[in-house]
JSON list of C-alpha atoms in Angstrom, two decimals:
[
{"chain": "A", "resi": 1, "resn": "ARG", "atom": "CA", "xyz": [73.64, -104.43, -13.75]},
{"chain": "A", "resi": 2, "resn": "LEU", "atom": "CA", "xyz": [71.57, -107.62, -13.15]},
{"chain": "A", "resi": 3, "resn": "PRO", "atom": "CA", "xyz": [68.23, -107.75, -11.46]},
{"chain": "A", "resi": 4, "resn": "PRO", "atom": "CA", "xyz": [68.17, -109.04, -7.75]},
{"chain": "A", "resi": 5, "resn": "GLY", "atom": "CA", "xyz": [68.19, -112.69, -7.69]},
{"chain": "A", "resi": 6, "resn": "ALA", "atom": "CA", "xyz": [69.57, -113.15, -11.18]},
{"chain": "A", "resi": 7, "resn": "THR", "atom": "CA", "xyz": [72.10, -115.71, -12.14]},
{"chain": "A", "resi": 8, "resn": "VAL", "atom": "CA", "xyz": [74.87, -115.58, -14.47]},
{"chain": "A", "resi": 9, "resn": "ILE", "atom": "CA", "xyz": [75.43, -118.59, -16.68]},
{"chain": "A", "resi": 10, "resn": "PRO", "atom": "CA", "xyz": [78.96, -118.77, -17.98]},
{"chain": "A", "resi": 11, "resn": "ILE", "atom": "CA", "xyz": [78.88, -120.21, -21.61]},
{"chain": "A", "resi": 12, "resn": "ILE", "atom": "CA", "xyz": [81.79, -122.29, -22.99]},
{"chain": "A", "resi": 13, "resn": "LEU", "atom": "CA", "xyz": [81.83, -122.72, -26.72]},
{"chain": "A", "resi": 14, "resn": "SER", "atom": "CA", "xyz": [84.32, -125.09, -28.46]},
{"chain": "A", "resi": 15, "resn": "SER", "atom": "CA", "xyz": [84.86, -125.91, -32.14]},
{"chain": "A", "resi": 16, "resn": "ASP", "atom": "CA", "xyz": [87.46, -127.81, -34.11]},
{"chain": "A", "resi": 17, "resn": "LYS", "atom": "CA", "xyz": [87.32, -128.58, -37.81]},
{"chain": "A", "resi": 18, "resn": "THR", "atom": "CA", "xyz": [87.68, -132.38, -37.97]},
{"chain": "A", "resi": 19, "resn": "GLN", "atom": "CA", "xyz": [88.94, -134.77, -40.82]},
{"chain": "A", "resi": 20, "resn": "LEU", "atom": "CA", "xyz": [86.36, -137.36, -41.45]},
{"chain": "A", "resi": 21, "resn": "THR", "atom": "CA", "xyz": [87.81, -139.45, -44.21]},
{"chain": "A", "resi": 22, "resn": "SER", "atom": "CA", "xyz": [91.44, -139.35, -45.62]},
{"chain": "A", "resi": 23, "resn": "PHE", "atom": "CA", "xyz": [91.20, -141.61, -48.70]},
{"chain": "A", "resi": 24, "resn": "SER", "atom": "CA", "xyz": [87.65, -141.46, -49.90]},
{"chain": "A", "resi": 25, "resn": "GLY", "atom": "CA", "xyz": [86.50, -137.88, -50.62]},
{"chain": "A", "resi": 26, "resn": "ASN", "atom": "CA", "xyz": [88.35, -135.98, -48.00]},
{"chain": "A", "resi": 27, "resn": "LYS", "atom": "CA", "xyz": [85.32, -135.08, -46.08]},
{"chain": "A", "resi": 28, "resn": "GLN", "atom": "CA", "xyz": [85.42, -132.51, -43.15]},
{"chain": "A", "resi": 29, "resn": "ALA", "atom": "CA", "xyz": [83.08, -131.54, -40.41]},
{"chain": "A", "resi": 30, "resn": "TRP", "atom": "CA", "xyz": [83.20, -128.35, -38.25]},
{"chain": "A", "resi": 31, "resn": "PRO", "atom": "CA", "xyz": [81.03, -128.98, -35.16]},
{"chain": "A", "resi": 32, "resn": "VAL", "atom": "CA", "xyz": [80.41, -126.16, -32.44]},
{"chain": "A", "resi": 33, "resn": "TYR", "atom": "CA", "xyz": [79.62, -127.36, -28.99]},
{"chain": "A", "resi": 34, "resn": "LEU", "atom": "CA", "xyz": [78.28, -125.52, -25.93]},
{"chain": "A", "resi": 35, "resn": "THR", "atom": "CA", "xyz": [78.68, -126.22, -22.25]},
{"chain": "A", "resi": 36, "resn": "ILE", "atom": "CA", "xyz": [78.38, -124.01, -19.24]},
{"chain": "A", "resi": 37, "resn": "GLY", "atom": "CA", "xyz": [80.74, -123.09, -16.59]},
{"chain": "A", "resi": 38, "resn": "ASN", "atom": "CA", "xyz": [78.46, -123.77, -13.63]},
{"chain": "A", "resi": 39, "resn": "ILE", "atom": "CA", "xyz": [79.04, -127.55, -14.14]},
{"chain": "A", "resi": 40, "resn": "GLY", "atom": "CA", "xyz": [82.16, -128.92, -12.72]},
{"chain": "A", "resi": 41, "resn": "LYS", "atom": "CA", "xyz": [84.99, -129.60, -14.96]},
{"chain": "A", "resi": 42, "resn": "ASP", "atom": "CA", "xyz": [85.20, -133.21, -13.82]},
{"chain": "A", "resi": 43, "resn": "THR", "atom": "CA", "xyz": [81.60, -133.85, -15.17]},
{"chain": "A", "resi": 44, "resn": "ARG", "atom": "CA", "xyz": [81.77, -131.33, -18.05]},
{"chain": "A", "resi": 45, "resn": "ARG", "atom": "CA", "xyz": [84.78, -133.17, -19.52]},
{"chain": "A", "resi": 46, "resn": "LYS", "atom": "CA", "xyz": [83.21, -136.62, -19.48]},
{"chain": "A", "resi": 47, "resn": "VAL", "atom": "CA", "xyz": [81.33, -137.45, -22.75]},
{"chain": "A", "resi": 48, "resn": "THR", "atom": "CA", "xyz": [79.09, -140.11, -20.80]},
{"chain": "A", "resi": 49, "resn": "LYS", "atom": "CA", "xyz": [77.79, -137.15, -18.50]},
{"chain": "A", "resi": 50, "resn": "HIS", "atom": "CA", "xyz": [76.10, -135.28, -21.51]},
{"chain": "A", "resi": 51, "resn": "ALA", "atom": "CA", "xyz": [77.12, -131.87, -20.21]},
{"chain": "A", "resi": 52, "resn": "THR", "atom": "CA", "xyz": [78.03, -130.70, -23.73]},
{"chain": "A", "resi": 53, "resn": "VAL", "atom": "CA", "xyz": [75.55, -130.09, -26.68]},
{"chain": "A", "resi": 54, "resn": "LEU", "atom": "CA", "xyz": [76.12, -129.72, -30.31]},
{"chain": "A", "resi": 55, "resn": "VAL", "atom": "CA", "xyz": [74.58, -126.44, -31.28]},
{"chain": "A", "resi": 56, "resn": "GLY", "atom": "CA", "xyz": [75.50, -126.53, -34.99]},
{"chain": "A", "resi": 57, "resn": "TYR", "atom": "CA", "xyz": [77.96, -127.25, -37.99]},
{"chain": "A", "resi": 58, "resn": "LEU", "atom": "CA", "xyz": [79.87, -124.66, -39.68]},
{"chain": "A", "resi": 59, "resn": "PRO", "atom": "CA", "xyz": [80.26, -125.08, -43.48]},
{"chain": "A", "resi": 60, "resn": "VAL", "atom": "CA", "xyz": [83.26, -126.63, -44.63]},
{"chain": "A", "resi": 61, "resn": "THR", "atom": "CA", "xyz": [83.69, -125.60, -48.35]},
{"chain": "A", "resi": 62, "resn": "LYS", "atom": "CA", "xyz": [86.52, -124.98, -50.77]},
{"chain": "A", "resi": 63, "resn": "LEU", "atom": "CA", "xyz": [85.02, -121.85, -52.23]},
{"chain": "A", "resi": 64, "resn": "THR", "atom": "CA", "xyz": [85.84, -122.58, -55.79]},
{"chain": "A", "resi": 65, "resn": "CYS", "atom": "CA", "xyz": [83.57, -119.95, -56.88]},
{"chain": "A", "resi": 66, "resn": "CYS", "atom": "CA", "xyz": [86.15, -117.41, -55.73]},
{"chain": "A", "resi": 67, "resn": "SER", "atom": "CA", "xyz": [89.40, -116.66, -57.08]},
{"chain": "A", "resi": 68, "resn": "LYS", "atom": "CA", "xyz": [92.30, -118.13, -55.01]},
{"chain": "A", "resi": 69, "resn": "SER", "atom": "CA", "xyz": [93.45, -114.90, -53.76]},
{"chain": "A", "resi": 70, "resn": "HIS", "atom": "CA", "xyz": [90.25, -114.14, -52.07]},
{"chain": "A", "resi": 71, "resn": "ARG", "atom": "CA", "xyz": [89.20, -117.65, -50.88]},
{"chain": "A", "resi": 72, "resn": "GLY", "atom": "CA", "xyz": [90.96, -117.00, -47.44]},
{"chain": "A", "resi": 73, "resn": "VAL", "atom": "CA", "xyz": [89.20, -113.93, -47.03]},
{"chain": "A", "resi": 74, "resn": "GLN", "atom": "CA", "xyz": [85.69, -115.22, -48.00]},
{"chain": "A", "resi": 75, "resn": "SER", "atom": "CA", "xyz": [86.27, -118.30, -45.87]},
{"chain": "A", "resi": 76, "resn": "ALA", "atom": "CA", "xyz": [86.92, -116.07, -42.84]},
{"chain": "A", "resi": 77, "resn": "ARG", "atom": "CA", "xyz": [83.78, -114.05, -43.59]},
{"chain": "A", "resi": 78, "resn": "LEU", "atom": "CA", "xyz": [81.72, -117.08, -43.93]},
{"chain": "A", "resi": 79, "resn": "PHE", "atom": "CA", "xyz": [83.00, -118.45, -40.53]},
{"chain": "A", "resi": 80, "resn": "HIS", "atom": "CA", "xyz": [82.25, -115.25, -38.70]},
{"chain": "A", "resi": 81, "resn": "ARG", "atom": "CA", "xyz": [78.78, -114.89, -40.29]},
{"chain": "A", "resi": 82, "resn": "CYS", "atom": "CA", "xyz": [77.81, -118.48, -39.38]},
{"chain": "A", "resi": 83, "resn": "MET", "atom": "CA", "xyz": [78.97, -117.91, -35.76]},
{"chain": "A", "resi": 84, "resn": "ALA", "atom": "CA", "xyz": [76.97, -114.59, -35.63]},
{"chain": "A", "resi": 85, "resn": "GLU", "atom": "CA", "xyz": [73.91, -116.67, -36.58]},
{"chain": "A", "resi": 86, "resn": "ILE", "atom": "CA", "xyz": [74.54, -119.41, -34.23]},
{"chain": "A", "resi": 87, "resn": "LEU", "atom": "CA", "xyz": [75.06, -117.07, -31.27]},
{"chain": "A", "resi": 88, "resn": "LYS", "atom": "CA", "xyz": [72.24, -114.70, -32.26]},
{"chain": "A", "resi": 89, "resn": "PRO", "atom": "CA", "xyz": [69.85, -116.33, -29.52]},
{"chain": "A", "resi": 90, "resn": "LEU", "atom": "CA", "xyz": [72.66, -116.23, -26.98]},
{"chain": "A", "resi": 91, "resn": "ILE", "atom": "CA", "xyz": [73.02, -112.38, -27.45]},
{"chain": "A", "resi": 92, "resn": "ALA", "atom": "CA", "xyz": [69.32, -111.84, -26.88]},
{"chain": "A", "resi": 93, "resn": "ALA", "atom": "CA", "xyz": [69.41, -114.15, -23.79]},
{"chain": "A", "resi": 94, "resn": "GLY", "atom": "CA", "xyz": [72.35, -112.67, -22.34]},
{"chain": "A", "resi": 95, "resn": "THR", "atom": "CA", "xyz": [70.97, -109.12, -22.71]},
{"chain": "A", "resi": 96, "resn": "SER", "atom": "CA", "xyz": [67.33, -109.74, -21.48]},
{"chain": "A", "resi": 97, "resn": "GLY", "atom": "CA", "xyz": [67.81, -112.83, -19.46]},
{"chain": "A", "resi": 98, "resn": "VAL", "atom": "CA", "xyz": [65.72, -116.08, -19.63]},
{"chain": "A", "resi": 99, "resn": "TRP", "atom": "CA", "xyz": [63.71, -117.96, -17.07]},
{"chain": "A", "resi": 100, "resn": "MET", "atom": "CA", "xyz": [65.34, -121.43, -16.50]},
{"chain": "A", "resi": 101, "resn": "GLY", "atom": "CA", "xyz": [64.58, -124.40, -14.09]},
{"chain": "A", "resi": 102, "resn": "CYS", "atom": "CA", "xyz": [67.68, -125.02, -11.70]},
{"chain": "A", "resi": 103, "resn": "ALA", "atom": "CA", "xyz": [68.76, -128.34, -10.29]},
{"chain": "A", "resi": 104, "resn": "ASP", "atom": "CA", "xyz": [67.19, -127.35, -7.03]},
{"chain": "A", "resi": 105, "resn": "GLY", "atom": "CA", "xyz": [63.70, -127.27, -8.51]},
{"chain": "A", "resi": 106, "resn": "TYR", "atom": "CA", "xyz": [63.46, -123.34, -8.59]},
{"chain": "A", "resi": 107, "resn": "ILE", "atom": "CA", "xyz": [62.81, -121.31, -11.53]},
{"chain": "A", "resi": 108, "resn": "ARG", "atom": "CA", "xyz": [65.74, -118.55, -11.88]},
{"chain": "A", "resi": 109, "resn": "HIS", "atom": "CA", "xyz": [66.27, -115.52, -13.93]},
{"chain": "A", "resi": 110, "resn": "CYS", "atom": "CA", "xyz": [69.41, -116.50, -15.92]},
{"chain": "A", "resi": 111, "resn": "PHE", "atom": "CA", "xyz": [71.88, -114.47, -18.08]},
{"chain": "A", "resi": 112, "resn": "PRO", "atom": "CA", "xyz": [73.91, -116.62, -20.32]},
{"chain": "A", "resi": 113, "resn": "ILE", "atom": "CA", "xyz": [77.17, -114.78, -21.22]},
{"chain": "A", "resi": 114, "resn": "LEU", "atom": "CA", "xyz": [79.92, -116.20, -23.44]},
{"chain": "A", "resi": 115, "resn": "SER", "atom": "CA", "xyz": [82.90, -116.62, -21.06]},
{"chain": "A", "resi": 116, "resn": "GLU", "atom": "CA", "xyz": [85.34, -118.92, -22.97]},
{"chain": "A", "resi": 117, "resn": "TYR", "atom": "CA", "xyz": [85.88, -120.27, -26.58]},
{"chain": "A", "resi": 118, "resn": "VAL", "atom": "CA", "xyz": [88.03, -123.13, -26.56]},
{"chain": "A", "resi": 119, "resn": "ALA", "atom": "CA", "xyz": [89.86, -123.56, -30.11]},
{"chain": "A", "resi": 120, "resn": "ASP", "atom": "CA", "xyz": [93.24, -124.61, -31.50]},
{"chain": "A", "resi": 121, "resn": "ASN", "atom": "CA", "xyz": [95.64, -122.10, -32.96]},
{"chain": "A", "resi": 122, "resn": "PRO", "atom": "CA", "xyz": [94.25, -121.97, -36.43]},
{"chain": "A", "resi": 123, "resn": "GLU", "atom": "CA", "xyz": [90.84, -121.23, -35.13]},
{"chain": "A", "resi": 124, "resn": "GLN", "atom": "CA", "xyz": [92.09, -118.74, -32.50]},
{"chain": "A", "resi": 125, "resn": "THR", "atom": "CA", "xyz": [93.78, -116.74, -35.42]},
{"chain": "A", "resi": 126, "resn": "LEU", "atom": "CA", "xyz": [90.49, -116.99, -37.62]},
{"chain": "A", "resi": 127, "resn": "ILE", "atom": "CA", "xyz": [88.42, -115.65, -34.62]},
{"chain": "A", "resi": 128, "resn": "ALA", "atom": "CA", "xyz": [90.81, -112.88, -34.03]},
{"chain": "A", "resi": 129, "resn": "CYS", "atom": "CA", "xyz": [90.70, -111.98, -37.61]},
{"chain": "A", "resi": 130, "resn": "CYS", "atom": "CA", "xyz": [94.42, -112.23, -38.03]},
{"chain": "A", "resi": 131, "resn": "LYS", "atom": "CA", "xyz": [96.66, -114.34, -40.37]},
{"chain": "A", "resi": 132, "resn": "SER", "atom": "CA", "xyz": [97.41, -117.88, -39.43]},
{"chain": "A", "resi": 133, "resn": "ASN", "atom": "CA", "xyz": [101.20, -117.11, -38.97]},
{"chain": "A", "resi": 134, "resn": "ARG", "atom": "CA", "xyz": [100.41, -114.18, -36.47]},
{"chain": "A", "resi": 135, "resn": "CYS", "atom": "CA", "xyz": [99.59, -114.40, -32.79]},
{"chain": "A", "resi": 136, "resn": "PRO", "atom": "CA", "xyz": [95.97, -114.04, -32.04]},
{"chain": "A", "resi": 137, "resn": "ILE", "atom": "CA", "xyz": [96.51, -112.23, -28.73]},
{"chain": "A", "resi": 138, "resn": "CYS", "atom": "CA", "xyz": [99.29, -109.61, -29.31]},
{"chain": "A", "resi": 139, "resn": "THR", "atom": "CA", "xyz": [100.95, -107.64, -32.14]},
{"chain": "A", "resi": 140, "resn": "VAL", "atom": "CA", "xyz": [104.21, -109.33, -32.47]},
{"chain": "A", "resi": 141, "resn": "PRO", "atom": "CA", "xyz": [105.58, -109.25, -36.02]},
{"chain": "A", "resi": 142, "resn": "ARG", "atom": "CA", "xyz": [105.54, -112.74, -37.59]},
{"chain": "A", "resi": 143, "resn": "ASP", "atom": "CA", "xyz": [109.39, -112.80, -37.69]},
{"chain": "A", "resi": 144, "resn": "ASN", "atom": "CA", "xyz": [109.66, -111.78, -34.03]},
{"chain": "A", "resi": 145, "resn": "ARG", "atom": "CA", "xyz": [107.67, -114.52, -32.48]},
{"chain": "A", "resi": 146, "resn": "GLY", "atom": "CA", "xyz": [109.22, -116.33, -29.59]},
{"chain": "A", "resi": 147, "resn": "ASP", "atom": "CA", "xyz": [111.85, -113.42, -29.16]},
{"chain": "A", "resi": 148, "resn": "GLY", "atom": "CA", "xyz": [111.06, -113.14, -25.56]},
{"chain": "A", "resi": 149, "resn": "ASN", "atom": "CA", "xyz": [109.91, -109.49, -25.87]},
{"chain": "A", "resi": 150, "resn": "ALA", "atom": "CA", "xyz": [106.60, -108.25, -24.62]},
{"chain": "A", "resi": 151, "resn": "HIS", "atom": "CA", "xyz": [104.37, -106.88, -27.37]},
{"chain": "A", "resi": 152, "resn": "PRO", "atom": "CA", "xyz": [101.17, -104.84, -27.24]},
{"chain": "A", "resi": 153, "resn": "LEU", "atom": "CA", "xyz": [97.88, -106.77, -27.00]},
{"chain": "A", "resi": 154, "resn": "ARG", "atom": "CA", "xyz": [95.49, -106.59, -29.78]},
{"chain": "A", "resi": 155, "resn": "ASP", "atom": "CA", "xyz": [92.86, -103.93, -29.18]},
{"chain": "A", "resi": 156, "resn": "LEU", "atom": "CA", "xyz": [89.36, -104.96, -30.29]},
{"chain": "A", "resi": 157, "resn": "LYS", "atom": "CA", "xyz": [88.51, -101.13, -31.22]},
{"chain": "A", "resi": 158, "resn": "ARG", "atom": "CA", "xyz": [91.70, -100.73, -33.28]},
{"chain": "A", "resi": 159, "resn": "THR", "atom": "CA", "xyz": [91.05, -104.08, -35.08]},
{"chain": "A", "resi": 160, "resn": "LEU", "atom": "CA", "xyz": [87.42, -103.24, -35.87]},
{"chain": "A", "resi": 161, "resn": "LYS", "atom": "CA", "xyz": [88.69, -99.72, -37.29]},
{"chain": "A", "resi": 162, "resn": "ASP", "atom": "CA", "xyz": [91.42, -101.27, -39.41]},
{"chain": "A", "resi": 163, "resn": "LEU", "atom": "CA", "xyz": [88.90, -103.96, -40.89]},
{"chain": "A", "resi": 164, "resn": "GLN", "atom": "CA", "xyz": [86.42, -101.23, -41.67]},
{"chain": "A", "resi": 165, "resn": "ALA", "atom": "CA", "xyz": [88.85, -98.92, -43.08]},
{"chain": "A", "resi": 166, "resn": "SER", "atom": "CA", "xyz": [90.25, -101.36, -45.56]},
{"chain": "A", "resi": 167, "resn": "ARG", "atom": "CA", "xyz": [87.13, -103.33, -46.23]},
{"chain": "A", "resi": 168, "resn": "PHE", "atom": "CA", "xyz": [87.56, -103.71, -49.98]},
{"chain": "A", "resi": 169, "resn": "ASN", "atom": "CA", "xyz": [91.45, -103.43, -50.24]},
{"chain": "A", "resi": 170, "resn": "TYR", "atom": "CA", "xyz": [92.81, -106.61, -48.42]},
{"chain": "A", "resi": 171, "resn": "PHE", "atom": "CA", "xyz": [96.46, -105.76, -49.18]},
{"chain": "A", "resi": 172, "resn": "THR", "atom": "CA", "xyz": [96.84, -102.30, -47.59]},
{"chain": "A", "resi": 173, "resn": "SER", "atom": "CA", "xyz": [99.72, -101.49, -45.38]},
{"chain": "A", "resi": 174, "resn": "THR", "atom": "CA", "xyz": [97.39, -101.76, -42.24]},
{"chain": "A", "resi": 175, "resn": "TYR", "atom": "CA", "xyz": [96.69, -105.27, -43.06]},
{"chain": "A", "resi": 176, "resn": "VAL", "atom": "CA", "xyz": [100.33, -106.12, -43.70]},
{"chain": "A", "resi": 177, "resn": "THR", "atom": "CA", "xyz": [101.80, -104.48, -40.71]},
{"chain": "A", "resi": 178, "resn": "SER", "atom": "CA", "xyz": [98.90, -105.71, -38.10]},
{"chain": "A", "resi": 179, "resn": "GLY", "atom": "CA", "xyz": [98.71, -109.11, -39.69]},
{"chain": "A", "resi": 180, "resn": "LEU", "atom": "CA", "xyz": [95.01, -108.98, -40.11]},
{"chain": "A", "resi": 181, "resn": "HIS", "atom": "CA", "xyz": [92.95, -111.27, -42.22]},
{"chain": "A", "resi": 182, "resn": "PRO", "atom": "CA", "xyz": [89.52, -109.63, -43.33]}
]
């Protein structure tokens, strides 16, 4: 429950790994952007309105220090660890609230809460801890995608339990059947 007069600030994050060069070094960047849902989408979507801010860059590395079979796992862990660090101040602010100046000149007790994460399919599967050939929303087997049948939605508690149970063995039957990526 929020205190009287408090305001919720819906936070919208977006990220997209971007290819910077093709022929001279194969350089990539992975920016993470933030905007708020209280701004109208006609304003929020215009770059010239400066309604989106860059909050950080995620590392893009080939992880040559790891064996090939573990690079995907370590890359996913690196992504989640970096996002946890980037979002740490947001978690504290969403729990306790922060005092912010509003456009009307008043100071308000605001609670920023992550409401959306805009990402393409490869990032959605990475965020959902599932393999790239799986659905990030439901548990449809990879060979049944597009069959028109309804499949159970992914359950956060179940996913966390499966990840914890198979923490050091990435090739258990749980990972294979649920399509998880540790």
